[in-house]
Amino acid sequence: MQGKGLITLVAVILGLICLNELLPTWYAGKIEKQATELAGNNPEKYQKEMARLSKDTLNLGFTKLYYSQAKEKEMKLGLDLKGGINVLLEINQRDLVNNLTNYSTNPVLLEALDRTDQMQKNSTNPYIKDFFTQFDLVNKEKGTNLKLADAEIFGNTNLSEIKFNTPDEQVKKIIENRIELSTGTAYEVIRTRIDKMGVTQPNVQRVPRTGRISVEMPGVKDIDRVKKMLQTSAKLQFWEVQQLQEVYPYLEQLNAVIATKGDSMGVAKNTNLINLLQLNSLRSNGVANVKLSDTAAVNKIINSKIAHDLRPQNIKYTQFMWGYKPEAGDANNLVLYAIRGNINQKAPVDGAVESARVNYDDLGRIVVDMQMDSKGSKDWKTLTGKNVNKPVAVTLDNVVYTAPNVVNEIPNGRTQISGSFSQEEAQDLVNVLGAGKLPAGAKIVQAEVVGPSLGAESVNAGMYSFIIAFVIIILYMLFYYGGAGIYAVIAISFNLFYLMGIMDSVDATLTLPGIAGIVLSMAMSIDANVIVYERTKEELFAGKNIREAYNEGFNFSLSAIIDGNITSLLTAVVLYIFGTGPIQGFAVTLGIGIILSMFTCVLLTRVLIFSRLEKGKGLSVWTKFSKNIFRNTWVDFIGKRKYAYIISGIITIICLASIVTSGFKFGVDFKGGRSYVVRFEKPVVANDAADNLEKQFVNKEGQKNAVDVKTFGSDNQLKITTDYRIDEESVEADQDVESKLFNGLKPYLPADAQLSGFKDSGSSYGIVSSVKVGPTVADDIKSGGVIALLIALAGIFLYILVRFKKWQFSTGAVASLVHDAIVILGAYSILKNVMPFNMEINQDFIAAILTVLGYSINDTVIIFDRIREYLNEKKALTLEGLFNDSISSTLGRTFNTAFMTFLVILAIFIFGGENLRGFMFALLIGVGFGTYSTWFIASAVSYDLLKKKGVEGTKKSLAAKKEATPEEA
């Protein structure tokens, strides 16, 4: 066999590389397993054992392995396998535009920004694109004829490259590049902050042209701390503080208005604002000292439109800000400050910090000492000189850390922040300031949190499903193909080993869908061996000897294998481009597995088989049970196509009717919202819990927000979804939702349950995972899913057209794929309230549909390839006979691949865990209907379209194309 030495050399080198990549993962796991066995459930003992065992080294002669080095190089586990947090941060684009315009107050600019904010709620365009559109519209409506290069817009000292005569189109490009650079700056700041936190194997990535940054931190437990660290802009500002006597008349007037307009302000009409403010207990230069439980009501009042309209001139631009945390000795209250603002709300001192460190004041309290840069020092000197014996507030992200009275002018830019800090809080603040400030505020628009216990369960479920699927493949291949099946198992074992090694070498993250992708790629890659073996059987039945049969089997199968793998790879690429997080993990493993199958299941298997045959040894390609299965089987598929059209038509109408009338159950990543998986110590009835929670999730107008509660897996787990406060991305909003969730579920929790324990993903009850998706991100995900489907269909159409030179084949293939997609969508619409597992339309579902398209087209290509081959071999056949013979001759391959894939998916469906059930159910439907549509839709539609051209003309045309490409034989 030609190239045998090269293939063997590549296999050995690839094996050594993969072994070197996987050794650190094995060694780190070995040390940790030993420590766990010695320490049991004692975390302190575990740390001691780890400290002792990690000193050992593994000497392999050519290299030494140390635990610390191995840990750094081990395979990355995704959030769903290790627990932790994954967030999508969005840099505040309005802030960036304000900064670039030097905080201009031009009315056209401000109205365009306001309109853009509203437009973004339902837009999938980048913020700056929508801003330019709205600016042009407002400019035209008002007849102002402003240019973007105007001094009141972007023609200022912040943008020296923009001159007074710079064309608008050029300004747009400059601004877009500046915003992209700002996102890059934010990325570097975020990455530095995470490094300072000491998180193991974080994954930080920019999402191009969106102003968003994806951050995944496996193993992190203190979720609130992480959220604050990521969202803090580190934009330290210093403001003048207004005293109570300046704002008290306004507060009294506001209190009087509540009696008549309280409902419009989101509070009861009998609410007494003055009582809520507790003016008799004022402290720290604030204007109120409010109970923590009353802060939400005060926020509703002072932030209402009515309150803003009532403001007198002296507090027209005043910003009401809360203290960082309750002060020492007053744990139940929070201070409210009145910060003197201005028309553009630009702080008098807004400088970067050159250095910061944790220190202690004269009373032994923890403080943060800072040194400002040169500009900040000058501004600080002016502000302190102007406000001697008056308070000045130090704020970070609109939260007041301290507001002391100025004793005297501070000329050197040094200052100190106090705020009843713990050591950890002070260190976090130093880390944030030390990493540098973000160019604008950041907000979490999407978040996923998985507890370590759920991650461990997912690992176990993934391993069980993997082992069972692998055993199924081994047993089936040995049962059906005998000796040849052994070589297929060897090839797929190499495929798996190479796949894991390559994933590790490229720093790919292994996720739960990734494990499903590995298992599925095994089932799909074994298809290459099935195609070869089925063709080899045909050659043996034709009377050829064993070596000739295998040689012909490999040669004649290559074209079909390449076509099938390329179309499947196309869907994996689309999934990777348009998917996020775990879906990209699925696409990566599936894509790498498909590529490797070409090497292991075609080239490597061929080397192994012919090495045996060259020694004069035989190799059976069947067993006595499977030898004659599908032999001489012939079915009139084309003759029965009209019945299939009727059946498919009825099914399609039913599915479309359900889609139109009943719709779908959309997941939070398609509609926005928060979703929590909550575990209890005892079984809980979902409807009872829903009734309790509806009383908690009430908006400021007194309306109940939608709450969806259902059993998730076992009867002691609930999946709870709500859109309450979903337009708010703050940590405070997240904490409010979690608090209401806790209060609503209290009857089902232990009597001594606390909110902290409820939020602790390591406890025996409480939140084990959560997902939050903002409405804007949900729109992006939804549109991205639709685009991915359309691109996949278009790509498949074009590839089939190029390979088979006939649009009729492409149309038939796409028709079958559309049929499969409608059936799956219909099933999810009809069964959404019937099935005991997740039947939501979400990113996983889109991934499932694209995977089905890849599988189905693979099947179709095999038949089309056989039709092309038979054009020269069976010239006497009619076009109908040609199609029937082609489909019938590939029945063995179609059945074996479909049956094996179905069994593997069924194993993952049963044993892979609750999170994968909805995903796998779609694949189960897809494999069944994908096989059916290959026979009765793709082939039948192609036949009918070709028939219209004329039987003989079609055959001659196709034969000519075949003869023009002899290398494909």
PDB file of C-alpha atoms in Angstrom, residues 225-373:
ATOM      1  CA  ARG A 225     -17.725  39.388  44.781  1.00  0.00           C
ATOM      2  CA  VAL A 226     -16.829  38.443  41.215  1.00  0.00           C
ATOM      3  CA  LYS A 227     -19.744  40.399  39.744  1.00  0.00           C
ATOM      4  CA  LYS A 228     -18.758  43.529  41.652  1.00  0.00           C
ATOM      5  CA  MET A 229     -15.131  43.127  40.648  1.00  0.00           C
ATOM      6  CA  LEU A 230     -16.014  42.813  36.961  1.00  0.00           C
ATOM      7  CA  GLN A 231     -18.595  45.614  36.791  1.00  0.00           C
ATOM      8  CA  THR A 232     -16.659  48.210  38.788  1.00  0.00           C
ATOM      9  CA  SER A 233     -15.370  50.783  36.332  1.00  0.00           C
ATOM     10  CA  ALA A 234     -12.647  51.950  38.797  1.00  0.00           C
ATOM     11  CA  LYS A 235     -13.593  55.452  37.753  1.00  0.00           C
ATOM     12  CA  LEU A 236     -12.854  57.158  41.035  1.00  0.00           C
ATOM     13  CA  GLN A 237     -14.607  60.517  41.315  1.00  0.00           C
ATOM     14  CA  PHE A 238     -14.724  63.287  43.871  1.00  0.00           C
ATOM     15  CA  TRP A 239     -17.793  65.500  44.324  1.00  0.00           C
ATOM     16  CA  GLU A 240     -19.083  68.332  46.443  1.00  0.00           C
ATOM     17  CA  VAL A 241     -21.794  67.247  48.893  1.00  0.00           C
ATOM     18  CA  GLN A 242     -25.030  69.121  49.525  1.00  0.00           C
ATOM     19  CA  GLN A 243     -26.337  69.276  53.080  1.00  0.00           C
ATOM     20  CA  LEU A 244     -29.809  68.498  54.414  1.00  0.00           C
ATOM     21  CA  GLN A 245     -30.867  72.154  54.673  1.00  0.00           C
ATOM     22  CA  GLU A 246     -30.442  72.513  50.889  1.00  0.00           C
ATOM     23  CA  VAL A 247     -32.648  69.571  49.962  1.00  0.00           C
ATOM     24  CA  TYR A 248     -35.106  69.387  52.884  1.00  0.00           C
ATOM     25  CA  PRO A 249     -37.756  71.722  51.372  1.00  0.00           C
ATOM     26  CA  TYR A 250     -37.781  69.543  48.265  1.00  0.00           C
ATOM     27  CA  LEU A 251     -38.131  66.358  50.325  1.00  0.00           C
ATOM     28  CA  GLU A 252     -41.096  67.862  52.207  1.00  0.00           C
ATOM     29  CA  GLN A 253     -42.783  68.818  48.932  1.00  0.00           C
ATOM     30  CA  LEU A 254     -42.152  65.334  47.569  1.00  0.00           C
ATOM     31  CA  ASN A 255     -43.658  63.777  50.679  1.00  0.00           C
ATOM     32  CA  ALA A 256     -46.841  65.819  50.189  1.00  0.00           C
ATOM     33  CA  VAL A 257     -47.161  64.724  46.550  1.00  0.00           C
ATOM     34  CA  ILE A 258     -47.028  61.031  47.476  1.00  0.00           C
ATOM     35  CA  ALA A 259     -50.473  61.297  49.092  1.00  0.00           C
ATOM     36  CA  THR A 260     -52.037  61.993  45.688  1.00  0.00           C
ATOM     37  CA  LYS A 261     -49.588  60.468  43.179  1.00  0.00           C
ATOM     38  CA  GLY A 262     -47.968  57.626  45.117  1.00  0.00           C
ATOM     39  CA  ASP A 263     -49.343  54.981  42.759  1.00  0.00           C
ATOM     40  CA  SER A 264     -47.610  56.616  39.804  1.00  0.00           C
ATOM     41  CA  MET A 265     -44.390  56.659  41.796  1.00  0.00           C
ATOM     42  CA  GLY A 266     -44.564  52.945  42.592  1.00  0.00           C
ATOM     43  CA  VAL A 267     -45.429  53.265  46.298  1.00  0.00           C
ATOM     44  CA  ALA A 268     -48.578  53.339  48.415  1.00  0.00           C
ATOM     45  CA  LYS A 269     -50.252  56.749  48.870  1.00  0.00           C
ATOM     46  CA  ASN A 270     -49.920  56.509  52.636  1.00  0.00           C
ATOM     47  CA  THR A 271     -46.129  56.221  52.438  1.00  0.00           C
ATOM     48  CA  ASN A 272     -44.360  58.820  54.587  1.00  0.00           C
ATOM     49  CA  LEU A 273     -41.056  59.722  52.954  1.00  0.00           C
ATOM     50  CA  ILE A 274     -39.819  61.831  55.881  1.00  0.00           C
ATOM     51  CA  ASN A 275     -40.260  58.853  58.232  1.00  0.00           C
ATOM     52  CA  LEU A 276     -38.440  56.555  55.803  1.00  0.00           C
ATOM     53  CA  LEU A 277     -35.487  58.967  55.704  1.00  0.00           C
ATOM     54  CA  GLN A 278     -35.061  58.828  59.541  1.00  0.00           C
ATOM     55  CA  LEU A 279     -33.735  62.391  59.656  1.00  0.00           C
ATOM     56  CA  ASN A 280     -33.339  62.189  63.435  1.00  0.00           C
ATOM     57  CA  SER A 281     -30.445  59.731  63.043  1.00  0.00           C
ATOM     58  CA  LEU A 282     -28.380  61.529  60.383  1.00  0.00           C
ATOM     59  CA  ARG A 283     -24.670  60.755  60.122  1.00  0.00           C
ATOM     60  CA  SER A 284     -21.677  60.982  57.775  1.00  0.00           C
ATOM     61  CA  ASN A 285     -22.808  64.192  56.033  1.00  0.00           C
ATOM     62  CA  GLY A 286     -25.717  62.367  54.429  1.00  0.00           C
ATOM     63  CA  VAL A 287     -29.286  63.609  53.945  1.00  0.00           C
ATOM     64  CA  ALA A 288     -30.934  60.395  55.147  1.00  0.00           C
ATOM     65  CA  ASN A 289     -30.262  57.212  57.105  1.00  0.00           C
ATOM     66  CA  VAL A 290     -32.603  54.601  55.624  1.00  0.00           C
ATOM     67  CA  LYS A 291     -33.417  51.089  56.743  1.00  0.00           C
ATOM     68  CA  LEU A 292     -32.103  48.519  54.250  1.00  0.00           C
ATOM     69  CA  SER A 293     -35.641  47.209  53.797  1.00  0.00           C
ATOM     70  CA  ASP A 294     -36.847  50.717  52.816  1.00  0.00           C
ATOM     71  CA  THR A 295     -34.117  51.575  50.277  1.00  0.00           C
ATOM     72  CA  ALA A 296     -36.130  50.161  47.357  1.00  0.00           C
ATOM     73  CA  ALA A 297     -39.130  52.366  48.201  1.00  0.00           C
ATOM     74  CA  VAL A 298     -36.929  55.471  48.541  1.00  0.00           C
ATOM     75  CA  ASN A 299     -35.322  54.679  45.172  1.00  0.00           C
ATOM     76  CA  LYS A 300     -38.747  54.450  43.514  1.00  0.00           C
ATOM     77  CA  ILE A 301     -39.768  57.810  44.907  1.00  0.00           C
ATOM     78  CA  ILE A 302     -36.663  59.904  44.205  1.00  0.00           C
ATOM     79  CA  ASN A 303     -36.041  58.335  40.777  1.00  0.00           C
ATOM     80  CA  SER A 304     -39.625  58.721  39.538  1.00  0.00           C
ATOM     81  CA  LYS A 305     -40.438  61.151  36.744  1.00  0.00           C
ATOM     82  CA  ILE A 306     -42.743  63.064  39.099  1.00  0.00           C
ATOM     83  CA  ALA A 307     -39.868  63.598  41.526  1.00  0.00           C
ATOM     84  CA  HIS A 308     -37.565  64.824  38.769  1.00  0.00           C
ATOM     85  CA  ASP A 309     -40.174  67.266  37.474  1.00  0.00           C
ATOM     86  CA  LEU A 310     -40.608  68.733  40.971  1.00  0.00           C
ATOM     87  CA  ARG A 311     -36.933  69.559  41.479  1.00  0.00           C
ATOM     88  CA  PRO A 312     -36.141  73.225  42.168  1.00  0.00           C
ATOM     89  CA  GLN A 313     -33.230  74.953  40.449  1.00  0.00           C
ATOM     90  CA  ASN A 314     -30.737  74.434  43.319  1.00  0.00           C
ATOM     91  CA  ILE A 315     -30.969  70.633  43.075  1.00  0.00           C
ATOM     92  CA  LYS A 316     -31.866  70.285  39.390  1.00  0.00           C
ATOM     93  CA  TYR A 317     -28.727  68.212  38.712  1.00  0.00           C
ATOM     94  CA  THR A 318     -28.277  66.676  42.161  1.00  0.00           C
ATOM     95  CA  GLN A 319     -27.421  62.977  42.194  1.00  0.00           C
ATOM     96  CA  PHE A 320     -28.717  60.946  45.126  1.00  0.00           C
ATOM     97  CA  MET A 321     -26.194  58.209  45.899  1.00  0.00           C
ATOM     98  CA  TRP A 322     -26.104  55.495  48.547  1.00  0.00           C
ATOM     99  CA  GLY A 323     -23.217  54.688  50.802  1.00  0.00           C
ATOM    100  CA  TYR A 324     -21.009  51.721  49.953  1.00  0.00           C
ATOM    101  CA  LYS A 325     -22.311  49.635  52.863  1.00  0.00           C
ATOM    102  CA  PRO A 326     -23.880  50.097  56.318  1.00  0.00           C
ATOM    103  CA  GLU A 327     -21.563  51.895  58.691  1.00  0.00           C
ATOM    104  CA  ALA A 328     -20.031  50.222  61.735  1.00  0.00           C
ATOM    105  CA  GLY A 329     -22.490  50.038  64.609  1.00  0.00           C
ATOM    106  CA  ASP A 330     -25.482  50.662  62.323  1.00  0.00           C
ATOM    107  CA  ALA A 331     -25.794  47.435  60.338  1.00  0.00           C
ATOM    108  CA  ASN A 332     -29.480  47.837  59.400  1.00  0.00           C
ATOM    109  CA  ASN A 333     -29.291  51.304  57.787  1.00  0.00           C
ATOM    110  CA  LEU A 334     -27.730  52.814  54.696  1.00  0.00           C
ATOM    111  CA  VAL A 335     -26.753  56.483  54.299  1.00  0.00           C
ATOM    112  CA  LEU A 336     -28.178  58.491  51.382  1.00  0.00           C
ATOM    113  CA  TYR A 337     -26.052  61.384  50.087  1.00  0.00           C
ATOM    114  CA  ALA A 338     -26.973  64.381  47.924  1.00  0.00           C
ATOM    115  CA  ILE A 339     -24.120  64.898  45.444  1.00  0.00           C
ATOM    116  CA  ARG A 340     -23.858  68.302  43.760  1.00  0.00           C
ATOM    117  CA  GLY A 341     -24.029  67.558  40.033  1.00  0.00           C
ATOM    118  CA  ASN A 342     -23.952  69.680  36.885  1.00  0.00           C
ATOM    119  CA  ILE A 343     -25.515  69.709  33.427  1.00  0.00           C
ATOM    120  CA  ASN A 344     -23.182  67.045  32.022  1.00  0.00           C
ATOM    121  CA  GLN A 345     -22.669  65.278  35.378  1.00  0.00           C
ATOM    122  CA  LYS A 346     -18.910  65.516  35.038  1.00  0.00           C
ATOM    123  CA  ALA A 347     -17.122  65.197  38.390  1.00  0.00           C
ATOM    124  CA  PRO A 348     -14.810  68.039  39.535  1.00  0.00           C
ATOM    125  CA  VAL A 349     -12.079  65.430  40.031  1.00  0.00           C
ATOM    126  CA  ASP A 350     -12.109  62.449  37.708  1.00  0.00           C
ATOM    127  CA  GLY A 351      -8.505  61.286  37.671  1.00  0.00           C
ATOM    128  CA  ALA A 352      -6.749  57.950  37.307  1.00  0.00           C
ATOM    129  CA  VAL A 353      -5.013  56.480  40.334  1.00  0.00           C
ATOM    130  CA  GLU A 354      -1.271  55.952  40.029  1.00  0.00           C
ATOM    131  CA  SER A 355      -1.017  53.670  43.044  1.00  0.00           C
ATOM    132  CA  ALA A 356      -3.162  52.260  45.819  1.00  0.00           C
ATOM    133  CA  ARG A 357      -2.494  50.086  48.851  1.00  0.00           C
ATOM    134  CA  VAL A 358      -4.220  48.705  51.920  1.00  0.00           C
ATOM    135  CA  ASN A 359      -3.309  50.551  55.135  1.00  0.00           C
ATOM    136  CA  TYR A 360      -4.615  51.312  58.621  1.00  0.00           C
ATOM    137  CA  ASP A 361      -5.673  54.669  60.081  1.00  0.00           C
ATOM    138  CA  ASP A 362      -4.849  55.998  63.567  1.00  0.00           C
ATOM    139  CA  LEU A 363      -7.751  54.009  65.061  1.00  0.00           C
ATOM    140  CA  GLY A 364      -6.581  50.738  63.502  1.00  0.00           C
ATOM    141  CA  ARG A 365      -9.345  50.696  60.858  1.00  0.00           C
ATOM    142  CA  ILE A 366      -8.631  49.315  57.384  1.00  0.00           C
ATOM    143  CA  VAL A 367      -8.337  52.059  54.750  1.00  0.00           C
ATOM    144  CA  VAL A 368      -7.074  52.403  51.176  1.00  0.00           C
ATOM    145  CA  ASP A 369      -4.315  54.950  50.569  1.00  0.00           C
ATOM    146  CA  MET A 370      -4.070  56.427  47.057  1.00  0.00           C
ATOM    147  CA  GLN A 371      -1.813  58.643  44.992  1.00  0.00           C
ATOM    148  CA  MET A 372      -3.422  60.480  42.046  1.00  0.00           C
ATOM    149  CA  ASP A 373      -1.834  61.286  38.706  1.00  0.00           C
TER     150      ASP A 373
END
